[in-house]
Coordinates of C-alpha atoms and ligand atoms in Angstrom, one line a residue:
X22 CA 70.2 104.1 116.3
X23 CA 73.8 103.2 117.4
X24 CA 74.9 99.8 117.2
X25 CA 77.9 98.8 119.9
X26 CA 80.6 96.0 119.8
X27 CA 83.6 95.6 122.1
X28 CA 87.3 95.3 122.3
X29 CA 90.3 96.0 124.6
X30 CA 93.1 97.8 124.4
X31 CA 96.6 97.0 126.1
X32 CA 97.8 98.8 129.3
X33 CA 100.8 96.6 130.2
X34 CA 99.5 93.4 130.6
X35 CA 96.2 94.4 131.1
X36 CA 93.4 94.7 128.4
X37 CA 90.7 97.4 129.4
X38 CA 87.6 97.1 127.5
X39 CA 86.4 99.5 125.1
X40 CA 83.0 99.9 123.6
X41 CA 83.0 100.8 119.7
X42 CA 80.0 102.6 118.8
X43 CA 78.4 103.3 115.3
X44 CA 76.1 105.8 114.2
X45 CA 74.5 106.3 110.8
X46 CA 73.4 109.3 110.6
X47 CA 71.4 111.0 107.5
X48 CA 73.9 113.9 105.3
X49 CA 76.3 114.1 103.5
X50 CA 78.0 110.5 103.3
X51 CA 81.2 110.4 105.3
X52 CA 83.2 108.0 107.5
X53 CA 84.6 109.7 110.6
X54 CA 86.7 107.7 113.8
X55 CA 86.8 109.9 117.1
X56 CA 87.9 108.6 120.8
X57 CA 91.9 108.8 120.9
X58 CA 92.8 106.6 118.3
X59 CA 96.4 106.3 117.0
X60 CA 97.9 106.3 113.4
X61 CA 97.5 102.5 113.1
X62 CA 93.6 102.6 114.6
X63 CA 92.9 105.7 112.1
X64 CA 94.3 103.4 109.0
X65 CA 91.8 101.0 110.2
X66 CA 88.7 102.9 108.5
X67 CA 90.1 102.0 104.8
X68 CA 91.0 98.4 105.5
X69 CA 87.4 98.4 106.9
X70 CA 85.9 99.7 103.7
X71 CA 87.7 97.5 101.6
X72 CA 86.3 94.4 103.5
X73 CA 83.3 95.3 103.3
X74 CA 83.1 96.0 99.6
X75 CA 84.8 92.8 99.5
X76 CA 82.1 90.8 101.0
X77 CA 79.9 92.4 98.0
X78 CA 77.8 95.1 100.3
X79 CA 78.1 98.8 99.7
X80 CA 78.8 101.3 102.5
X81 CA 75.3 103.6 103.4
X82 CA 75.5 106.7 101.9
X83 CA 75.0 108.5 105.3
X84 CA 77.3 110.1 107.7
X85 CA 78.8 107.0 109.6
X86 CA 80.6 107.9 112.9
X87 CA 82.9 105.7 115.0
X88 CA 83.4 106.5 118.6
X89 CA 86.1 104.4 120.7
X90 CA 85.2 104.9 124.4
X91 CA 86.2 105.8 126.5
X92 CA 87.7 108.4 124.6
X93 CA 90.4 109.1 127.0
X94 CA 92.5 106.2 126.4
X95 CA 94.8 105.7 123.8
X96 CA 94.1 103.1 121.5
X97 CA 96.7 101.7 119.5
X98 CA 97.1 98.6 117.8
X99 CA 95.4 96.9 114.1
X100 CA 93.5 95.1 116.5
X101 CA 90.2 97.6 116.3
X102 CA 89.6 96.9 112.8
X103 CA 87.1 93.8 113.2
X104 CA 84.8 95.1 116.5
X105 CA 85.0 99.0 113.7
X106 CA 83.8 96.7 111.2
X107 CA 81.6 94.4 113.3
X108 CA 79.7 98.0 114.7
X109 CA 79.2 98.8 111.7
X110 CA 78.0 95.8 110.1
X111 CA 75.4 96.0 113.5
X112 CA 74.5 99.5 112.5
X113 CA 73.5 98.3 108.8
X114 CA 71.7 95.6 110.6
X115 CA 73.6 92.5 108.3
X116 CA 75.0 90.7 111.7
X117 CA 72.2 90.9 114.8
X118 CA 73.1 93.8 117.1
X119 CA 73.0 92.3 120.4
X120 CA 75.4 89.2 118.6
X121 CA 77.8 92.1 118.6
X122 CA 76.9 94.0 121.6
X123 CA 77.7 90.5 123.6
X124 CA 81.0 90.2 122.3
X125 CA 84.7 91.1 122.5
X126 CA 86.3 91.6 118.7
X127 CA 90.1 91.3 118.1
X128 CA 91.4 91.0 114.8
X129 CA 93.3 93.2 111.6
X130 CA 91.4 93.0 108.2
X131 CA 93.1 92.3 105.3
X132 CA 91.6 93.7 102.5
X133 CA 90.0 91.0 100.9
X134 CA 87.9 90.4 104.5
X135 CA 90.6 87.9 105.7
X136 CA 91.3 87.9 109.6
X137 CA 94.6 88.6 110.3
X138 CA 96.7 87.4 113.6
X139 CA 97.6 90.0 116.6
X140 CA 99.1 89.9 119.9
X141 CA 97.6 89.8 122.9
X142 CA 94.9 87.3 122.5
X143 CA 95.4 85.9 126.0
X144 CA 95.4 88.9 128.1
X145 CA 91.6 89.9 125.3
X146 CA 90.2 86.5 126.5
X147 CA 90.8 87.7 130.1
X148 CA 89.4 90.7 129.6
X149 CA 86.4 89.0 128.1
X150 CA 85.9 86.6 131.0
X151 CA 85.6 89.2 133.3
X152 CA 83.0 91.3 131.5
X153 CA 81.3 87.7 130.7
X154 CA 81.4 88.5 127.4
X155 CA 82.3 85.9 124.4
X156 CA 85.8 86.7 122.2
X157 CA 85.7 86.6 118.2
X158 CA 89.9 86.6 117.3
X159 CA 91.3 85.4 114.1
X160 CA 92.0 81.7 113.2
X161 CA 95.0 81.4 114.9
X162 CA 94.9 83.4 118.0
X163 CA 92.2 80.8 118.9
X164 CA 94.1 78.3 120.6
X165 CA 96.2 80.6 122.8
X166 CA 93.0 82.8 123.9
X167 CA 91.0 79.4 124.7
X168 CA 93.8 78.7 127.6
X169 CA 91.1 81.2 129.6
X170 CA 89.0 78.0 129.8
X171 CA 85.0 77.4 130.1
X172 CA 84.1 80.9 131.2
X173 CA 84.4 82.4 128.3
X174 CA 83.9 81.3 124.7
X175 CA 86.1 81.8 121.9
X176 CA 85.3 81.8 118.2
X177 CA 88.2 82.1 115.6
X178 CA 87.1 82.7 112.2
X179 CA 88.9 82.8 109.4
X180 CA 87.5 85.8 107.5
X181 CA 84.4 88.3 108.3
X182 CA 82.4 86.6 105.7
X183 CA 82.8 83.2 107.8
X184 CA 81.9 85.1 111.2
X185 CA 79.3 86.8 109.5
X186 CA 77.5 83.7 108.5
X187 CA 78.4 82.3 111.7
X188 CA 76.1 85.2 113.7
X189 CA 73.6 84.4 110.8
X190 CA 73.0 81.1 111.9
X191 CA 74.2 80.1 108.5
X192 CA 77.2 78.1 109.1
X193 CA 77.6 78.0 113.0
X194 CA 81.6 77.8 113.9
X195 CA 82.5 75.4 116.8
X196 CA 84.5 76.9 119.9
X197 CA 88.5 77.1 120.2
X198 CA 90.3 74.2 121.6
X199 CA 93.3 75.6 123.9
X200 CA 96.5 75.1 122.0
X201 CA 99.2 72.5 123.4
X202 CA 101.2 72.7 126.8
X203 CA 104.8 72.1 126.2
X204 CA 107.8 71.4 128.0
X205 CA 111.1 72.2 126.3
X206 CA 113.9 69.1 127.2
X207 CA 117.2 71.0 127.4
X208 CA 119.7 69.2 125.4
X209 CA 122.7 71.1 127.0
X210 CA 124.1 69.1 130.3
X211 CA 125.9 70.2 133.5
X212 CA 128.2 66.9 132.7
X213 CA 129.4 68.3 129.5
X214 CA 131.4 71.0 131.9
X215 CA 134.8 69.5 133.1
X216 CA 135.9 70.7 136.2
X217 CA 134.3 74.0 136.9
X218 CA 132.7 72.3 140.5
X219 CA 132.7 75.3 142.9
X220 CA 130.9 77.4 139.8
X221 CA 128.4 74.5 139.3
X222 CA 127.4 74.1 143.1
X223 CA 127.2 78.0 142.9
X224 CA 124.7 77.8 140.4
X225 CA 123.1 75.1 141.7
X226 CA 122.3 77.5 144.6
X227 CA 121.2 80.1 142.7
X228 CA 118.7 77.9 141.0
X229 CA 117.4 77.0 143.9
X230 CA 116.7 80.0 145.8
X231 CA 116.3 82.2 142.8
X232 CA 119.6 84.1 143.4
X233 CA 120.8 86.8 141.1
X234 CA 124.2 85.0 139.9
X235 CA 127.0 86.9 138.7
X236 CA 130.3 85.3 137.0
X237 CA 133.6 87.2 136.3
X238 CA 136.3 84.9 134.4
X239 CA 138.8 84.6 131.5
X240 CA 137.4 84.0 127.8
X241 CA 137.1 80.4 127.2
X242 CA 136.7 79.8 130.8
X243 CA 133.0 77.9 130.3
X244 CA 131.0 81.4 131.1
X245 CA 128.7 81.1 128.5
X246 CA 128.6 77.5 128.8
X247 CA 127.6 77.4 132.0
X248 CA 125.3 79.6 131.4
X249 CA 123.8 78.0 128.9
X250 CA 122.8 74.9 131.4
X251 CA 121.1 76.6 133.7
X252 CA 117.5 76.6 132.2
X253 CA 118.5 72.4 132.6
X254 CA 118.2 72.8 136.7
X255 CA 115.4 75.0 136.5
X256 CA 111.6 73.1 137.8
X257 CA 109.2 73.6 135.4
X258 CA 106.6 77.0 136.0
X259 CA 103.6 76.3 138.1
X260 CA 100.3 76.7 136.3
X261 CA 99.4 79.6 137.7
X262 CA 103.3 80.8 136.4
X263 CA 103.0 79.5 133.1
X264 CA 99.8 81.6 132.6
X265 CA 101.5 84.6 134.2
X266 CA 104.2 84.2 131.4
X267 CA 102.5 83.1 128.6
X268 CA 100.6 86.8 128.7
X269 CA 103.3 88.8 128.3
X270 CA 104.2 86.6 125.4
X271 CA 101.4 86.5 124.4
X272 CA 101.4 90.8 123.6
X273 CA 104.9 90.3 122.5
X274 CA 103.5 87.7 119.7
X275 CA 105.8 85.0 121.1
X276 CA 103.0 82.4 121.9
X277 CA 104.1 79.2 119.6
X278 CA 101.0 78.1 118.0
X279 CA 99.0 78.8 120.9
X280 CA 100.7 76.9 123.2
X281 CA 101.5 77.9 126.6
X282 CA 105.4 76.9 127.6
X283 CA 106.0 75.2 131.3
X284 CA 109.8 75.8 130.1
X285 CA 110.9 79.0 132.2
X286 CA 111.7 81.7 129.6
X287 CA 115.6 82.4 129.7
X288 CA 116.1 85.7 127.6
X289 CA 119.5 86.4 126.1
X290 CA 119.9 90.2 125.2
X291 CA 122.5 90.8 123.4
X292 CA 124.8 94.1 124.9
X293 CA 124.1 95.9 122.0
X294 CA 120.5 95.9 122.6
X295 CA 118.4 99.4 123.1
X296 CA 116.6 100.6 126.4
X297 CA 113.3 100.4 125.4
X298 CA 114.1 96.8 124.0
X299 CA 115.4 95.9 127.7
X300 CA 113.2 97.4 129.6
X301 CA 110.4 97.7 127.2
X302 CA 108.3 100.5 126.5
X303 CA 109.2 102.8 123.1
X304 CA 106.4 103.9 120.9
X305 CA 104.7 100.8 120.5
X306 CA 104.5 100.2 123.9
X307 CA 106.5 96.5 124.1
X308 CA 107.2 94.2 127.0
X309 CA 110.9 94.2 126.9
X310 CA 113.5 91.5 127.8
X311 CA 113.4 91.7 131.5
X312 CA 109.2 91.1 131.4
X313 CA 109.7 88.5 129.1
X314 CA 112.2 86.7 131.4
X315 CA 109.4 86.8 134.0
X316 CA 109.4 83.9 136.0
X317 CA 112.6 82.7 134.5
X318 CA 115.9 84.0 133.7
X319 CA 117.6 87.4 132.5
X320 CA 121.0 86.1 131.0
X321 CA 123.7 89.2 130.3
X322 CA 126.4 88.4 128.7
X323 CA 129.6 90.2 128.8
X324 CA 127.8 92.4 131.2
X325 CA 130.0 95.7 131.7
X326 CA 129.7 95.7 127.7
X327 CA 126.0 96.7 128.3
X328 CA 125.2 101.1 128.1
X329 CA 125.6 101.9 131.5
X330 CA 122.0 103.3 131.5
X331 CA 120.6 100.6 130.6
X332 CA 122.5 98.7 133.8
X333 CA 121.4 101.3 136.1
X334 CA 117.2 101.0 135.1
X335 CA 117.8 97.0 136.2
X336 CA 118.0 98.3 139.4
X337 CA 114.8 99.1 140.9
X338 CA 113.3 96.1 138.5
X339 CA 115.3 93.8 140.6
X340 CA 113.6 95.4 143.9
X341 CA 110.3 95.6 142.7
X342 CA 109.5 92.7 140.3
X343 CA 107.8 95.0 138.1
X344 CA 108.5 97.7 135.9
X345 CA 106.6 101.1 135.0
X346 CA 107.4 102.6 131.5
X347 CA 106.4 106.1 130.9
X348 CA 104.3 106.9 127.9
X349 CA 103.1 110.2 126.5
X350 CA 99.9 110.1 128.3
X351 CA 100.0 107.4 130.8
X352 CA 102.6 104.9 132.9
X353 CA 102.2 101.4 132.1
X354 CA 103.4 98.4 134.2
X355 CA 104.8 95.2 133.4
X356 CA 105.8 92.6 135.9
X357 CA 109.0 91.5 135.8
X358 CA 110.2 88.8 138.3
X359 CA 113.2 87.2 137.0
X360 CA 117.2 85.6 138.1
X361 CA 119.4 87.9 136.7
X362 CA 122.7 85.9 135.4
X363 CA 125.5 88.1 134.2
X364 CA 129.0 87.1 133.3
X365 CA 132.1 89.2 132.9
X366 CA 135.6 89.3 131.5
X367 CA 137.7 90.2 134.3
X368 CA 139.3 93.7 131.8
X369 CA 139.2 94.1 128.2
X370 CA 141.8 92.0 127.3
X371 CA 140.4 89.5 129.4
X372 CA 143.7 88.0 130.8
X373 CA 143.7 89.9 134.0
X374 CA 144.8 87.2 136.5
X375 CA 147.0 85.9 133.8
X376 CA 151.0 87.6 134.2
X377 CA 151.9 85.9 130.7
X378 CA 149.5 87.1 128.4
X379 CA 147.9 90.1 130.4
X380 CA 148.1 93.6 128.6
X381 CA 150.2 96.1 130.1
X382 CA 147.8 98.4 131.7
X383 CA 147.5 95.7 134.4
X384 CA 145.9 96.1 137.0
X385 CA 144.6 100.1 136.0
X386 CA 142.3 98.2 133.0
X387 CA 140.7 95.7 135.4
X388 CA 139.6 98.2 137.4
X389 CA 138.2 100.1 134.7
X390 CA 136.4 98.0 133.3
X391 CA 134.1 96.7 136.2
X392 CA 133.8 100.1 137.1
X393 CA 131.1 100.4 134.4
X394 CA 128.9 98.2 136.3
X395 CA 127.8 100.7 139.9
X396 CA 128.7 99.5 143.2
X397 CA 125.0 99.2 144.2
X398 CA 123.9 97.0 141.1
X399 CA 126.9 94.8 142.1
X400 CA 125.3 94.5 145.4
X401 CA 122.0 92.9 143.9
X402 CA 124.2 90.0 142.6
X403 CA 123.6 87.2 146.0
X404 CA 126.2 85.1 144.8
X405 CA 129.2 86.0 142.9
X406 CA 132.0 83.8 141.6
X407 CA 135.2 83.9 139.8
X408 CA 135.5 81.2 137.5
X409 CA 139.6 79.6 136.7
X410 CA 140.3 78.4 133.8
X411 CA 139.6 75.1 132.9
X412 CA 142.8 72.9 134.1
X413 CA 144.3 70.9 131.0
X414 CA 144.1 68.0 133.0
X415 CA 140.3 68.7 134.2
X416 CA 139.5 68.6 130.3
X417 CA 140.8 64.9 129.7
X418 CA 139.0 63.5 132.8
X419 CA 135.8 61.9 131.8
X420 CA 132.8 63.0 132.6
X421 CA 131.2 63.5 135.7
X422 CA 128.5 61.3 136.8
X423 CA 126.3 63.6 138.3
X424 CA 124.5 65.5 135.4
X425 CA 121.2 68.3 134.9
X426 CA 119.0 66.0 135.8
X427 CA 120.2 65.2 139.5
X428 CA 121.1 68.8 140.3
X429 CA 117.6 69.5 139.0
X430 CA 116.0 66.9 141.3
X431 CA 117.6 68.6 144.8
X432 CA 116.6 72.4 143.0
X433 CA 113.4 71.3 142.7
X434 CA 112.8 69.8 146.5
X435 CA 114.5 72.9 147.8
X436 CA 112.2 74.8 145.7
X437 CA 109.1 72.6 147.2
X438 CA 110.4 73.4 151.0
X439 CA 110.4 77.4 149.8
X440 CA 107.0 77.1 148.8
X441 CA 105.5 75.2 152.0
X442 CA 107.3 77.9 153.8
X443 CA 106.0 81.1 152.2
X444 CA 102.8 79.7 151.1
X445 CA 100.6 82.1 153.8
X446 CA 103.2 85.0 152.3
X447 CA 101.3 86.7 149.2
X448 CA 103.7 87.7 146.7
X449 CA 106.9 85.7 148.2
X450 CA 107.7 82.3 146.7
X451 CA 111.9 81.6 146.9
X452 CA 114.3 82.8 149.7
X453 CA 115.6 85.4 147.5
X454 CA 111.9 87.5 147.9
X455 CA 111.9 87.1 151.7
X456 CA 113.0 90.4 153.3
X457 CA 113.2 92.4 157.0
X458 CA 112.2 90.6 160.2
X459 CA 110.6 87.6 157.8
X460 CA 114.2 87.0 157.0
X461 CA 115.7 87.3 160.0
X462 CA 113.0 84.6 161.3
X463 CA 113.7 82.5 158.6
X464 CA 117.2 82.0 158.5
X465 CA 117.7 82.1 162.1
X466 CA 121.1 81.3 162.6
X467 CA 123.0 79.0 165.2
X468 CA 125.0 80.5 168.1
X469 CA 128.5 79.8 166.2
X470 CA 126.6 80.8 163.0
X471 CA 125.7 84.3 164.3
X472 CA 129.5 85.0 165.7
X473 CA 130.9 84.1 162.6
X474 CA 128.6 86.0 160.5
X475 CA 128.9 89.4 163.4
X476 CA 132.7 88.8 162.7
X477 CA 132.8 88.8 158.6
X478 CA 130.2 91.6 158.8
X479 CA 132.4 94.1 161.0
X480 CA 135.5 92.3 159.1
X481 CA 134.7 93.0 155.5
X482 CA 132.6 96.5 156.4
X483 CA 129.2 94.9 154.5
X484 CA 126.5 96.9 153.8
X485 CA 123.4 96.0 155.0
X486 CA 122.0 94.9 152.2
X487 CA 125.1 93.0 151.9
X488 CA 124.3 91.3 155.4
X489 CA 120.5 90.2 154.7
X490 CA 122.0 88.8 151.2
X491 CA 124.0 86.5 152.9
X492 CA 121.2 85.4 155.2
X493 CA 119.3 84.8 152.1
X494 CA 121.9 82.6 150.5
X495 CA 122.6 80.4 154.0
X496 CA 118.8 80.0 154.1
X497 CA 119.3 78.2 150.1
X498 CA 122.1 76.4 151.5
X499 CA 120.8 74.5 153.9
X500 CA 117.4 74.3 152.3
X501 CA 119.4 72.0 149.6
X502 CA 120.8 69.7 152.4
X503 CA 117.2 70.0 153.8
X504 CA 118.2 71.3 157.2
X505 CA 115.7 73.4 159.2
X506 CA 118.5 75.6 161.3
X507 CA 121.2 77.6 159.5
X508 CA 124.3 76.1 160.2
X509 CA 127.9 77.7 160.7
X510 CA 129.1 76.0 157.6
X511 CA 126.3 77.7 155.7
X512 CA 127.4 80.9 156.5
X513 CA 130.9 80.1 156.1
X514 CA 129.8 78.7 152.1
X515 CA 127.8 81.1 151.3
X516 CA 130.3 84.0 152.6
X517 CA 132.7 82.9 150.1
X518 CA 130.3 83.5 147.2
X519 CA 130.8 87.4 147.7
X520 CA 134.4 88.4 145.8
X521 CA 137.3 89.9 147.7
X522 CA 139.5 91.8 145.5
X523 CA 142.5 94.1 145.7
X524 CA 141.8 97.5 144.1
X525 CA 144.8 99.1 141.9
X526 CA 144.5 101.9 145.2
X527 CA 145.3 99.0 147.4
X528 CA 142.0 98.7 148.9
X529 CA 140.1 95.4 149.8
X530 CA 136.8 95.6 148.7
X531 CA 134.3 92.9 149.1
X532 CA 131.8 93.1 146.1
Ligands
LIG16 N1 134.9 73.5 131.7 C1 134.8 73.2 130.4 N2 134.6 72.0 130.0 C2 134.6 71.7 128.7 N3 134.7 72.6 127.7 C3 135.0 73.9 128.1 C4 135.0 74.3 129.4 N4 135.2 75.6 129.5 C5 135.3 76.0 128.2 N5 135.1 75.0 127.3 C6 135.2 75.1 125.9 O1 135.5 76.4 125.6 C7 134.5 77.0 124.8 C8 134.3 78.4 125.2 O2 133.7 78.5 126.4 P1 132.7 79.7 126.7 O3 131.7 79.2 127.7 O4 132.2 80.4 125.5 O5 133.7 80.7 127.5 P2 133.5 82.1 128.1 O6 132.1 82.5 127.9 O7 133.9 82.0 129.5 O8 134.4 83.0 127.3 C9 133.3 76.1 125.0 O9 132.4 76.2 123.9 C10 133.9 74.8 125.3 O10 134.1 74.1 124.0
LIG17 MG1 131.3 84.0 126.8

């Protein structure tokens, strides 16, 4: 007779179920695994056997056969080892069968029968809710699969033995408690930045209407700094956001104790970093950096300095929100909503726009070196600012009195009128999603707003891409002074957060 328990395995975010089968069979003894699964799943079959001699039980001395189905999907992962050994332990009748049948397993054996932690408990909980099944996950995955809530309940043993005594009616474990909610305080403030104030109202803007924020400026001009504030201004995720988030961690292992984060996730990548760790993917298929900025904030620093391939796959990302990696045998998606902030030197050397220390390939090495990053990628940036150095005098002024915590207060209400506005809009929650004739209605301007915004367009040549950006931005503008009507003085602000530059060739460009 075949004995059945479940598990899931990971397609992007989502956990498909899979039903492991067992079947003792009478001949020669033997312990065969069929049904796709990878190096790590086929390993599983020893660490399985070692358990189970552990717990003091021999395996039958008939032909056992594991099936993983359906067979046509790869499994991967040391996740399969507990529902393997929980089928089997059906199949030899020591746990009850339907106990396992009604059940979704997670969990690596060690091999003394200890449960060890995986990833992904939180998408496996989902999975499990669906299929109205209950989840079994090692001790410390408990917490972060319980976030699922009543519908589904999770047990988080220690070692088989406990969870087999626990299906015995022996010693009965109690349910998973879902771990903490935290909320990270950012210690870093806006008021620590002297000077700097058309860079901080620029960012201020981006906050607010989820802009993709680039910064081009001198070393030791406060780039990084700045930077480095912005996760201050952010509002905290929604609930619905913060569960979002929490399962990509959650695959990625990044879940702290179980708790789920209302902090919006603000990834720093070094330039260095690898394709597959950006965009994610590779053999073990991996959310990369841009999924787990999702919802929050994709910081690149020293931007051109990034492999220009890597640069280029950001772009459709950017459009779409979510990314499709291509595997051997199937594409998997992860979303990938995030504010892209990058900051530049303005060449190599860094002293560009500075005729006393400057190199002297001026201005050939400028050019250059922005020409790593492609005209239409530069076009995804809504804002774009060049940030002076600090002025000497700027540095001993005191500080100024308006700090994080007020900037994040007017973020937050402009956020509050975005969400109002788009609420009937599926997939849409700041400005910078709104597109097409949506946007046009939206940020509707004046009569003096639309001359001087006809005249910059034809003016500057923009693309149009170029134009609805700019709408986008005036809309965040006068969100943040709560007007309903774009103004001229919108369009006039956020005009001037799109750099005009004179190529080496002479010509004006506006990026
Ligand atoms: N506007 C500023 N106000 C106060 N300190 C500053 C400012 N700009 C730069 N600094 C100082 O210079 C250091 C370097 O700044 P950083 O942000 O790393 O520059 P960048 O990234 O532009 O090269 C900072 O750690 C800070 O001590
Ligand atoms: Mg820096």
């Amino acid at each position: 007779m075949i004995a059945r328990a479940y598990t899931v395995a990971f397609q992007g975010v989502e956990a498909k179920l899979i039903e492991v089968q067992c079947s003792l069979a009478p001949g020669i003894p033997a312990f065969n695994m069929v049904g796709l699964p990878d190096k790590a799943v086929s390993e599983s079959k020893e660490r399985v056997r070692a358990a189970i001699t552990a717990m003091g039980l021999a395996l039958p001395a008939k032909r056992i056969t594991i099936n993983l189905s359906p067979a046509d999907l790869l499994k991967e992962g040391s996740h399969f080892d507990l529902p393997i050994a929980m089928s089997l332990l059906a199949a030899m009748d020591i746990i009850p069968k339907e106990e396992a049948a009604r059940h979704v397993f997670l969990g690596e054996l060690s091999l003394d029968g200890t449960l060890v932690p995986v990833v992904g408990a939180l998408p496996a909980a989902m999975a499990a809710a669906e299929a109205d099944f209950g989840l079994i996950c090692p001790k410390n995955c408990g917490p972060e699969a319980a976030w699922v809530g009543g519908a589904v309940q999770v047990i988080a043993p220690n070692s088989m033995l406990e969870l087999v005594n626990h299906f015995n009616g022996r010693k009965v474990l109690s349910a998973s408690e879902p771990g903490e909610v935290h909320t990270e305080v950012s210690t870093r403030d806006l008021r620590d930045v002297k000077g700097q104030e058309k860079a901080k109202r620029a960012m201020e803007i981006a906050a607010a209407g989820r802009h993709h924020f680039f910064m081009i400026g001198e070393p030791g001009a406060g780039k990084s700094m700045l930077a480095a504030r912005l996760p201050g201004i952010l509002p905290p995720l929604d609930p619905a956001e913060a569960l979002e988030t929490s399962m990509i961690h959650s695959l990625a292992g990044l879940l702290k104790e179980g708790g789920i984060s209302r902090t919006r996730p603000f990834r720093t990548p070094h330039h260095t970093a690898s394709m597959a760790a950006i965009v994610g993917g590779g053999r073990n298929a991996k959310p990369g950096e841009i999924s787990l900025a999702h919802n929050g904030v994709l910081f690149l620093d020293e931007f051109p300095e990034f492999a220009r391939a890597v640069l280029e796959t950001l772009r459709q990302p950017i459009e779409t929100g979510d990314v499709v990696v291509a595997r051997a045998n199937a594409h998997v998606r992860y979303p990938c909503k995030f504010m892209l902030l990058a900051a530049a030197n303005p060449c190599r050397c860094g002293f560009l726009t500075d005729p006393e220390r400057a190199c002297a390939r001026v201005p050939l090495c400028g050019d250059e070196y922005l020409a790593r990053i492609s005209g239409p990628l530069m076009d995804r940036f809504d804002i774009k600012i060049e940030i002076p150095p600090v002025a000497v005098s700027d540095l001993s002024q005191p500080p100024a009195t308006e700090g994080s915590a007020d900037i994040a207060f007017r973020v937050a209400q402009a956020r509050e009128i975005q969400r109002e506005r788009f609420a009937d809009h599926k997939g849409i929650s700041t400005n910078s999603d709104a597109e097409g004739a949506l946007l046009e209605t939206i940020a509707e301007p004046t009569t003096e707003g639309r001359k001087l915004l006809g005249d910059m367009a034809q003016h500057f040549r923009m693309s149009a891409r170029a134009y609805h950006r700019i709408l986008r931005v005036c809309r965040t503008i006068a969100d943040l002074e709560g007007e309903r009507i774009v103004q001229r003085h919108h369009i006039a602000e956020s005009v001037s957060y799109r750099f005009y530059r004179e190529s080496a060739s002479g010509r004006a460009k506006l990026g």
